[in-house]
PDB file of C-alpha atoms in Angstrom:
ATOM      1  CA  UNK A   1     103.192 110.663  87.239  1.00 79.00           C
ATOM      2  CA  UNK A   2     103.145 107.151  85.702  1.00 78.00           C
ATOM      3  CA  UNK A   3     100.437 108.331  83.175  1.00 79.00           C
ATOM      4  CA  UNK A   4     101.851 110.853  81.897  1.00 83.00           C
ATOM      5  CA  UNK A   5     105.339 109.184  81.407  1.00 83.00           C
ATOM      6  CA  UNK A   6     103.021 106.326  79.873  1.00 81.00           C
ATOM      7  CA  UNK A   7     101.439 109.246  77.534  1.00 83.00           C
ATOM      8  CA  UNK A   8     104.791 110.530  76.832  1.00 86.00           C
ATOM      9  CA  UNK A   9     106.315 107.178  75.633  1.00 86.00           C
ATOM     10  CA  UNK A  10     103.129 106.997  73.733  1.00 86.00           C
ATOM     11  CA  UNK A  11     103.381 109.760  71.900  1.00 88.00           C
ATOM     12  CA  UNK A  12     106.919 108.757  70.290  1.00 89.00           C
ATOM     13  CA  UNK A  13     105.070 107.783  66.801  1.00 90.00           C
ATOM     14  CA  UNK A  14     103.507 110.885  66.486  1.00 92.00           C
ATOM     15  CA  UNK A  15     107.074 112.653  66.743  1.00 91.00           C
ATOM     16  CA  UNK A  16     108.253 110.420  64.003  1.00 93.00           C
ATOM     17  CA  UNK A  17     104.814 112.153  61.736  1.00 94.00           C
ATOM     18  CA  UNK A  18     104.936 115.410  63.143  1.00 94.00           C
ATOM     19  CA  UNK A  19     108.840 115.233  62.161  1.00 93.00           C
ATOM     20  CA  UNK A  20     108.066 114.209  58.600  1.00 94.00           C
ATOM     21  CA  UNK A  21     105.342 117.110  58.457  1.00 95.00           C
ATOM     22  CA  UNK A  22     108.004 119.233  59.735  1.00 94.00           C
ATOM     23  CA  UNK A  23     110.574 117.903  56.942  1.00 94.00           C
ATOM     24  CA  UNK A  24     107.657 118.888  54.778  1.00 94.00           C
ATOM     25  CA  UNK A  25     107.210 122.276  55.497  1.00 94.00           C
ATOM     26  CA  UNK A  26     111.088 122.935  55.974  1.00 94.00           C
ATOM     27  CA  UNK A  27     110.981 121.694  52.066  1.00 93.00           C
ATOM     28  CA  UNK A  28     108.164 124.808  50.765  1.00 93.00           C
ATOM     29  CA  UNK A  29     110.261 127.305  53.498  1.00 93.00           C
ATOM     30  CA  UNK A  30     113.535 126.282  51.918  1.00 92.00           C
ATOM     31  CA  UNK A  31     112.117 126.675  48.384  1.00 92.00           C
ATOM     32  CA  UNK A  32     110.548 130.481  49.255  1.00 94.00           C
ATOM     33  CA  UNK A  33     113.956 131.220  51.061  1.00 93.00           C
ATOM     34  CA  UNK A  34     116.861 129.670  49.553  1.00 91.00           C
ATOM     35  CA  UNK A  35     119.162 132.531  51.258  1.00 91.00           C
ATOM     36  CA  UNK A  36     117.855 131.922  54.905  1.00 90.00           C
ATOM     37  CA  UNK A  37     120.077 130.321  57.174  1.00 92.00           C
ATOM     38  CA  UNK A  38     117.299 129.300  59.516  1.00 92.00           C
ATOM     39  CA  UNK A  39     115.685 127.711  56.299  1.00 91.00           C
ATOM     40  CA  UNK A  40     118.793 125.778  55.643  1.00 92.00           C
ATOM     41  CA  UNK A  41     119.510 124.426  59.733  1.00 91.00           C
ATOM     42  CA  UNK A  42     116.168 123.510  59.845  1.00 91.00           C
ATOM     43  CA  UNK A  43     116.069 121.207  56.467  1.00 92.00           C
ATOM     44  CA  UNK A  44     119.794 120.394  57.013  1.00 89.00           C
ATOM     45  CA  UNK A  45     118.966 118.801  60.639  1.00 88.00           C
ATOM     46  CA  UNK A  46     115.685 116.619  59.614  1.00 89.00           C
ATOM     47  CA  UNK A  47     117.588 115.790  56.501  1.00 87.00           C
ATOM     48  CA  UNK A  48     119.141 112.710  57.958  1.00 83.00           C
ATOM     49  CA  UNK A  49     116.412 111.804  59.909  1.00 85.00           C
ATOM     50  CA  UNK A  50     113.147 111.776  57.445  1.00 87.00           C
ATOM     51  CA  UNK A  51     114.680 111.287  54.003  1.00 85.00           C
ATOM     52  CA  UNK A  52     113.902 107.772  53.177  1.00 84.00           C
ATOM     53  CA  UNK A  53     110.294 108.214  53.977  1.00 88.00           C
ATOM     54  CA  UNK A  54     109.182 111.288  53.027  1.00 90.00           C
ATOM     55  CA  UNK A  55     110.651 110.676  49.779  1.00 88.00           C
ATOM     56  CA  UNK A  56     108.994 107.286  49.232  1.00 88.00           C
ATOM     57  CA  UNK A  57     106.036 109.107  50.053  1.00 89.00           C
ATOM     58  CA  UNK A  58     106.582 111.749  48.021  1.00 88.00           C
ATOM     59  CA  UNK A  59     107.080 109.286  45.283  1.00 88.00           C
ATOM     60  CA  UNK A  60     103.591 107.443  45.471  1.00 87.00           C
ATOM     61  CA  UNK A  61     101.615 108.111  41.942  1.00 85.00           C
ATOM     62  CA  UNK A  62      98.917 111.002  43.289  1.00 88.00           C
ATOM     63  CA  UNK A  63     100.667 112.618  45.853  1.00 88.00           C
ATOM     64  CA  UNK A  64     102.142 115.771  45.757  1.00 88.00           C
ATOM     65  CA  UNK A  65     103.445 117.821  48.637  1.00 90.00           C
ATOM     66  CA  UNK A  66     100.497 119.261  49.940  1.00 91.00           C
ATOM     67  CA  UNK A  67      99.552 115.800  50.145  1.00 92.00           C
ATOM     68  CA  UNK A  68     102.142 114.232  51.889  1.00 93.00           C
ATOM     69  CA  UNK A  69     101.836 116.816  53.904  1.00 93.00           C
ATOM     70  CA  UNK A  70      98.030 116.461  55.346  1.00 94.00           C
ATOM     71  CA  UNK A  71      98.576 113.222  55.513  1.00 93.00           C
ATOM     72  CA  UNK A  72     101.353 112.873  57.908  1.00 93.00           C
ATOM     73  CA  UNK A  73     100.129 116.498  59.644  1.00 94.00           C
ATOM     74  CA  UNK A  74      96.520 113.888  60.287  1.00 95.00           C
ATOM     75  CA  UNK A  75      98.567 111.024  61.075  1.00 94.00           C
ATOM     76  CA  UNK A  76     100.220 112.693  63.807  1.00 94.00           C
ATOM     77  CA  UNK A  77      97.185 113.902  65.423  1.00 94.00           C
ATOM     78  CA  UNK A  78      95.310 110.754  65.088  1.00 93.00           C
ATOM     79  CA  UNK A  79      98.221 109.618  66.744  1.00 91.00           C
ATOM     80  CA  UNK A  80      97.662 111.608  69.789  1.00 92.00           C
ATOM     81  CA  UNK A  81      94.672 110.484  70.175  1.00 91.00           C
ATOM     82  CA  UNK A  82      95.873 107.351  70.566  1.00 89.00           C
ATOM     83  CA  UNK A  83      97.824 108.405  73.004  1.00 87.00           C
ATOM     84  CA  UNK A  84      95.415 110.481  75.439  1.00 88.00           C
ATOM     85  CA  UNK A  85      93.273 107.249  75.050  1.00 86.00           C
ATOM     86  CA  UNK A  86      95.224 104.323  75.591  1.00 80.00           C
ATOM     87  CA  UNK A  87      92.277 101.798  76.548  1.00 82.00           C
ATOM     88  CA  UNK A  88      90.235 102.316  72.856  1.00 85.00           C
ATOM     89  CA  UNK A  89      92.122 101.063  69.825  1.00 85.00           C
ATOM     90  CA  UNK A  90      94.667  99.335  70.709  1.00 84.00           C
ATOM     91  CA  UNK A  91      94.958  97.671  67.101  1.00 87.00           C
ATOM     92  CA  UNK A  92      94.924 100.854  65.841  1.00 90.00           C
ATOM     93  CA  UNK A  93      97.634 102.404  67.852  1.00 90.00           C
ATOM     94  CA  UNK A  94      99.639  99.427  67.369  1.00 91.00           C
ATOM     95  CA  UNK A  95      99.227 100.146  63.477  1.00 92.00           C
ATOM     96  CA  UNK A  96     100.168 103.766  63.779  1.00 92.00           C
ATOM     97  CA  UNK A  97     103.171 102.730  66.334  1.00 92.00           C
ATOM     98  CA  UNK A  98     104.764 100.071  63.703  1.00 93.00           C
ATOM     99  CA  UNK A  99     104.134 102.028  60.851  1.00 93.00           C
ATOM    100  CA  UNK A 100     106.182 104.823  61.882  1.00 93.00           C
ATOM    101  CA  UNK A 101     108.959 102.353  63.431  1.00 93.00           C
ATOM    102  CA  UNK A 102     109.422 100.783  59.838  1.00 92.00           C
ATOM    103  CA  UNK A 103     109.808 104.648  58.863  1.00 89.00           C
ATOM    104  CA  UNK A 104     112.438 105.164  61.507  1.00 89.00           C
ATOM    105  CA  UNK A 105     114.469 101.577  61.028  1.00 87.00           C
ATOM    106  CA  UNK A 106     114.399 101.974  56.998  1.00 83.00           C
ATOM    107  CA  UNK A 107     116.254 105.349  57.856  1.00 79.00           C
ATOM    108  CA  UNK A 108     118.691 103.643  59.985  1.00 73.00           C
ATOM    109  CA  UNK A 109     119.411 100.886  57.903  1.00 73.00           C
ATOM    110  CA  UNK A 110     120.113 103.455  54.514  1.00 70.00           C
ATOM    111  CA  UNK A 111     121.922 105.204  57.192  1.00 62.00           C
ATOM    112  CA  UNK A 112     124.412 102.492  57.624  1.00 59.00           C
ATOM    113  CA  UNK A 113     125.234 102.000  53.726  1.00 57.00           C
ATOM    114  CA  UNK A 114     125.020 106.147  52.644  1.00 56.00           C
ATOM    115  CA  UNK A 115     128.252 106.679  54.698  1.00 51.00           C
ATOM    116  CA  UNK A 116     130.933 109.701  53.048  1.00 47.00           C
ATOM    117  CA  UNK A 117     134.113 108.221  52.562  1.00 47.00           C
ATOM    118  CA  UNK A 118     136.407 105.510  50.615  1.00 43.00           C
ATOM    119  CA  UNK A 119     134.971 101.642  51.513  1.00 44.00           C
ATOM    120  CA  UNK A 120     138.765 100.357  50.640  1.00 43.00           C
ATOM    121  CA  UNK A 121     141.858 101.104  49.964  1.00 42.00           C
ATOM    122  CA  UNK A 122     141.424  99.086  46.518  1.00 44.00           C
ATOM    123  CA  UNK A 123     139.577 100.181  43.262  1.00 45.00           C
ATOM    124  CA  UNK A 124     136.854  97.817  42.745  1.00 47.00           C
ATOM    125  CA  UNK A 125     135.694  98.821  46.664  1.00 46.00           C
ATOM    126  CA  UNK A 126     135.737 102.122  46.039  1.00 45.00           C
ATOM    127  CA  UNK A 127     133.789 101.964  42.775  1.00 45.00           C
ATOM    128  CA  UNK A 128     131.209 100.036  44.972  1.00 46.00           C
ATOM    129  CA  UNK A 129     130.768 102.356  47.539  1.00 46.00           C
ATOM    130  CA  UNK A 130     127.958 104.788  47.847  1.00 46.00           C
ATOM    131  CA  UNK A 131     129.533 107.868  48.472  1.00 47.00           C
ATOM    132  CA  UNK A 132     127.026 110.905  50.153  1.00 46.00           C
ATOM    133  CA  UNK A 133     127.840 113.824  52.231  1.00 46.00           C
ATOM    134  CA  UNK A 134     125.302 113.590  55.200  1.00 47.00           C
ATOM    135  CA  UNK A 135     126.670 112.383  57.918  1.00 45.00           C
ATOM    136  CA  UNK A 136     123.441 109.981  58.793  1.00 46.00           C
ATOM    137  CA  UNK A 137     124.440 107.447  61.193  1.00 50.00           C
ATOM    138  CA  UNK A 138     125.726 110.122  63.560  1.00 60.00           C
ATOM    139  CA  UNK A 139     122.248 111.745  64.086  1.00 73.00           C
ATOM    140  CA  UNK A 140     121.377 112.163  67.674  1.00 81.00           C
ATOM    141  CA  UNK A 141     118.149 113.394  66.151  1.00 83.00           C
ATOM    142  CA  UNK A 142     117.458 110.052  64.370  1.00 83.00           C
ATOM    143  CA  UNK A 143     118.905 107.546  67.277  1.00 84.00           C
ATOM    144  CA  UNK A 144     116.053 109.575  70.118  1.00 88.00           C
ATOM    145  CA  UNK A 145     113.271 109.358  67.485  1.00 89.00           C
ATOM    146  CA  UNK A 146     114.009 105.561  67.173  1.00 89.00           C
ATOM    147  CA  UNK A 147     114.053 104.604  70.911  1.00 90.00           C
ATOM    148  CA  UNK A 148     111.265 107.141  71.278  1.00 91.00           C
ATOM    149  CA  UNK A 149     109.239 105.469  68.246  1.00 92.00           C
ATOM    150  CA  UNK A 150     110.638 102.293  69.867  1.00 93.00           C
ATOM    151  CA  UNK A 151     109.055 102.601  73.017  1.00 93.00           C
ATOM    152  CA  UNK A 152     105.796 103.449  71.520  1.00 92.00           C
ATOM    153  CA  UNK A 153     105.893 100.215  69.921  1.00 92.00           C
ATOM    154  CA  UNK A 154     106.607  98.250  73.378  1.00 92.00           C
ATOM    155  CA  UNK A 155     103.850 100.158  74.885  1.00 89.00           C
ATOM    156  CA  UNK A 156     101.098  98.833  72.446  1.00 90.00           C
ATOM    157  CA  UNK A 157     102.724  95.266  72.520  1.00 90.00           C
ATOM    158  CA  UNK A 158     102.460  95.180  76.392  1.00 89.00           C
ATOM    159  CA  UNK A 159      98.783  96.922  76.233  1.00 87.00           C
ATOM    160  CA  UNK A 160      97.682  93.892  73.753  1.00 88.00           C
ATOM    161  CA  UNK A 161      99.402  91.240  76.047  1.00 90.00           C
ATOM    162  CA  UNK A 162      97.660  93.113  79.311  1.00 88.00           C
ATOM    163  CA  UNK A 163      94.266  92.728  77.357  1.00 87.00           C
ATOM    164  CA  UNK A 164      95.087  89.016  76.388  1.00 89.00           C
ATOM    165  CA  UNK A 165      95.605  87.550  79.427  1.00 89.00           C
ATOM    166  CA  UNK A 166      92.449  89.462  80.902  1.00 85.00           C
ATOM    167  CA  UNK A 167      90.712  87.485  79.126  1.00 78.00           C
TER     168      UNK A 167
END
């Protein structure tokens, strides 16, 4: 039972990838189907979550979508194998694991300053403000992919420490 909890906590940086690939893919349904509800959920709930990254992926010189796309889609599966085998590359998981936790915390900090709504009651604060109709810091979505992306990160740190002091 421990391993697979330990797999599961793991596996939090490949949600973060496999959410982004998912963000993706909700972006080429949502073009083919503008009309669809389901099209529109879908996009509408990642939205807050995987903006910041996908779209400073998206805006690296080379890559288009399809791009973006197999690379996060690979990213996520290299990721679980990382996962199934904890005891080879632990550098490597601990790459993938902060990687996608810089992904996560970028999206929470943007979260914090993209809020809807007047800054002030005065002029010059309101003329300041960034003004945006997502409601991102009220994700559920986004705070469960953090601890989970979180967690992923603690596991690699305490794997690295475990093989330290074996030494």
């Amino acid at each position: 039972m421990r391993a697979l909890v330990l797999t599961f906590l793991r596996l939090g940086a490949c949600g973060a990838y496999a959410l982004a690939a998912m963000f993706l893919a909700s972006m080429v349904l949502l073009a083919h189907h503008p009309a669809s509800e389901s099209a529109w959920l879908l996009y509408m709930t990642i939205l807050p979550v995987m903006r910041e990254p996908v779209f400073m992926l998206l805006d690296v010189a080379g890559i288009g979508l399809w791009g973006a796309s197999a690379i996060l889609a690979l990213a996520a599966l290299f990721g679980v194998l990382l996962a199934i085998r904890p005891e080879r590359y632990p550098r490597m998981r601990f790459v993938h694991a902060h990687i996608a936790l810089i992904a996560t915390a970028l999206t929470a900090v943007r979260a914090v300053h993209m809020q809807a709504g007047l800054s002030g009651l005065s002029l010059p604060e309101v003329l300041r403000g960034d003004w945006s109709f997502l409601p991102f810091a009220y994700s559920p979505l986004g705070t469960a992919l953090f601890v989970l992306v979180l967690t992923s990160c603690i596991c690699s740190h305490c794997e690295i420490i475990r093989r330290i002091r074996a030494k």
